[in-house]
């Protein structure tokens, strides 16, 4: 499998449930064992990496390490590896920008309007998918 270039973000903003869908994946792990969370936010969802390659989450692998399971109650100790398949699809920069901006506007409210506007301006200034996901450096 090709190497995924993190961070990644979920695409298809019209299918997003809430603001949680706006958060990027910085590695291939989720830090919970909750079935509902996995199904709502990851299972069979498409993500784009910094190169524009689209991957789909098909499964997760729980940790085999005794200590990760034993200390599950501590934040960021327990983690499950996400299993991705490459879809052989790519997303273009303009399409990704439109999709993310639509998602931000969908969940933008009075409390977040200033932050949302700044984020949208940052996305509009981006010259690559990596800049969209990591910010303009």
Short mmCIF file of C-alpha atoms in Angstrom, two decimals:
data_model
loop_
_atom_site.label_atom_id
_atom_site.label_comp_id
_atom_site.label_asym_id
_atom_site.label_seq_id
_atom_site.Cartn_x
_atom_site.Cartn_y
_atom_site.Cartn_z
CA UNK A 1 0.00 0.00 0.00
CA UNK A 2 1.19 3.53 -0.71
CA UNK A 3 2.36 5.53 2.26
CA UNK A 4 -0.28 7.91 3.60
CA UNK A 5 0.99 11.46 4.05
CA UNK A 6 -0.57 12.80 7.24
CA UNK A 7 -2.42 14.84 8.26
CA UNK A 8 -5.65 13.73 6.62
CA UNK A 9 -9.11 15.20 6.72
CA UNK A 10 -12.54 13.81 6.05
CA UNK A 11 -14.13 14.82 2.77
CA UNK A 12 -17.75 15.03 1.60
CA UNK A 13 -18.85 17.75 4.03
CA UNK A 14 -22.52 17.31 3.14
CA UNK A 15 -22.38 13.99 5.04
CA UNK A 16 -20.71 15.40 8.16
CA UNK A 17 -22.54 14.97 11.47
CA UNK A 18 -21.07 17.85 13.47
CA UNK A 19 -17.97 19.96 14.09
CA UNK A 20 -15.99 16.83 15.05
CA UNK A 21 -15.79 15.97 11.36
CA UNK A 22 -13.69 19.11 10.82
CA UNK A 23 -10.78 17.81 12.92
CA UNK A 24 -7.88 16.30 10.96
CA UNK A 25 -6.22 12.95 11.58
CA UNK A 26 -2.58 13.49 12.45
CA UNK A 27 -1.77 9.78 12.46
CA UNK A 28 -3.57 6.54 11.68
CA UNK A 29 -4.98 6.01 15.17
CA UNK A 30 -8.11 6.74 17.17
CA UNK A 31 -7.84 6.93 20.92
CA UNK A 32 -11.07 5.20 21.90
CA UNK A 33 -12.71 1.80 21.68
CA UNK A 34 -16.25 3.19 21.43
CA UNK A 35 -18.10 1.44 18.64
CA UNK A 36 -20.54 4.30 18.01
CA UNK A 37 -17.74 6.84 17.63
CA UNK A 38 -15.91 4.60 15.17
CA UNK A 39 -19.07 3.99 13.14
CA UNK A 40 -20.17 7.64 13.14
CA UNK A 41 -16.84 9.27 12.28
CA UNK A 42 -14.55 6.71 10.65
CA UNK A 43 -16.09 3.49 9.34
CA UNK A 44 -16.49 3.60 5.55
CA UNK A 45 -15.67 7.32 5.50
CA UNK A 46 -13.29 8.86 2.98
CA UNK A 47 -10.25 10.90 3.96
CA UNK A 48 -7.78 12.83 1.83
CA UNK A 49 -4.08 13.00 2.63
CA UNK A 50 -1.59 15.81 1.90
CA UNK A 51 -1.00 14.53 -1.65
CA UNK A 52 -4.70 14.55 -2.53
CA UNK A 53 -5.01 10.75 -2.46
CA UNK A 54 -8.33 9.51 -1.10
CA UNK A 55 -8.47 6.62 1.36
CA UNK A 56 -11.40 4.85 2.97
CA UNK A 57 -11.44 3.48 6.52
CA UNK A 58 -12.50 -0.16 6.41
CA UNK A 59 -11.63 -1.42 9.89
CA UNK A 60 -9.67 -0.84 13.06
CA UNK A 61 -7.15 -2.93 14.96
CA UNK A 62 -7.22 -2.84 18.76
CA UNK A 63 -3.93 -2.76 20.64
CA UNK A 64 -2.29 -6.04 21.60
CA UNK A 65 -0.02 -4.46 24.19
CA UNK A 66 -1.08 -5.42 27.72
CA UNK A 67 -0.26 -1.98 29.17
CA UNK A 68 -2.26 -0.09 26.55
CA UNK A 69 -5.30 -2.18 27.46
CA UNK A 70 -4.67 -2.17 31.20
CA UNK A 71 -4.18 1.63 31.34
CA UNK A 72 -7.06 2.28 28.94
CA UNK A 73 -8.58 4.86 31.30
CA UNK A 74 -5.59 7.22 30.85
CA UNK A 75 -5.91 9.74 27.99
CA UNK A 76 -4.06 8.81 24.78
CA UNK A 77 -2.76 5.49 26.13
CA UNK A 78 -5.35 3.28 24.47
CA UNK A 79 -5.35 3.56 20.70
CA UNK A 80 -6.69 1.57 17.80
CA UNK A 81 -5.02 1.56 14.40
CA UNK A 82 -7.28 2.56 11.55
CA UNK A 83 -7.16 0.33 8.48
CA UNK A 84 -7.33 2.29 5.22
CA UNK A 85 -7.68 1.22 1.63
CA UNK A 86 -6.59 3.47 -1.20
CA UNK A 87 -9.57 4.28 -3.42
CA UNK A 88 -7.38 5.22 -6.42
CA UNK A 89 -9.22 8.54 -6.50
CA UNK A 90 -7.67 11.96 -6.05
CA UNK A 91 -9.17 15.28 -5.08
CA UNK A 92 -8.09 18.54 -6.66
CA UNK A 93 -7.12 21.53 -4.54
CA UNK A 94 -10.11 23.66 -5.59
CA UNK A 95 -12.58 20.85 -4.89
CA UNK A 96 -11.09 20.24 -1.42
CA UNK A 97 -11.20 23.95 -0.60
CA UNK A 98 -14.87 24.18 -1.61
CA UNK A 99 -15.76 21.08 0.41
CA UNK A 100 -13.99 22.23 3.60
CA UNK A 101 -15.35 25.76 3.37
CA UNK A 102 -18.88 24.38 2.92
CA UNK A 103 -18.38 22.22 6.02
CA UNK A 104 -17.07 25.14 8.08
CA UNK A 105 -19.98 27.34 7.03
CA UNK A 106 -22.45 24.58 7.83
CA UNK A 107 -21.37 24.46 11.47
CA UNK A 108 -20.42 28.11 11.87
CA UNK A 109 -22.48 30.03 14.42
CA UNK A 110 -22.23 33.36 16.24
CA UNK A 111 -19.78 31.96 18.81
CA UNK A 112 -17.38 30.69 16.15
CA UNK A 113 -18.01 33.09 13.30
CA UNK A 114 -14.74 35.03 13.70
CA UNK A 115 -12.66 31.85 13.97
CA UNK A 116 -14.61 30.36 11.07
CA UNK A 117 -13.95 33.41 8.89
CA UNK A 118 -10.23 33.29 9.69
CA UNK A 119 -10.09 29.58 8.93
CA UNK A 120 -11.88 30.10 5.60
CA UNK A 121 -9.46 32.91 4.66
CA UNK A 122 -6.53 30.60 5.51
CA UNK A 123 -7.97 27.86 3.28
CA UNK A 124 -8.57 30.32 0.43
CA UNK A 125 -4.92 31.49 0.62
CA UNK A 126 -3.57 27.94 0.53
CA UNK A 127 -1.65 26.98 -2.59
CA UNK A 128 -1.54 23.22 -1.98
CA UNK A 129 -3.49 20.50 -0.24
CA UNK A 130 -0.74 20.27 2.36
CA UNK A 131 -1.21 23.98 3.14
CA UNK A 132 -4.97 23.46 3.46
CA UNK A 133 -4.41 20.66 5.99
CA UNK A 134 -1.37 22.04 7.84
CA UNK A 135 -1.92 25.76 7.47
CA UNK A 136 0.03 28.28 5.43
CA UNK A 137 3.61 28.28 6.69
#
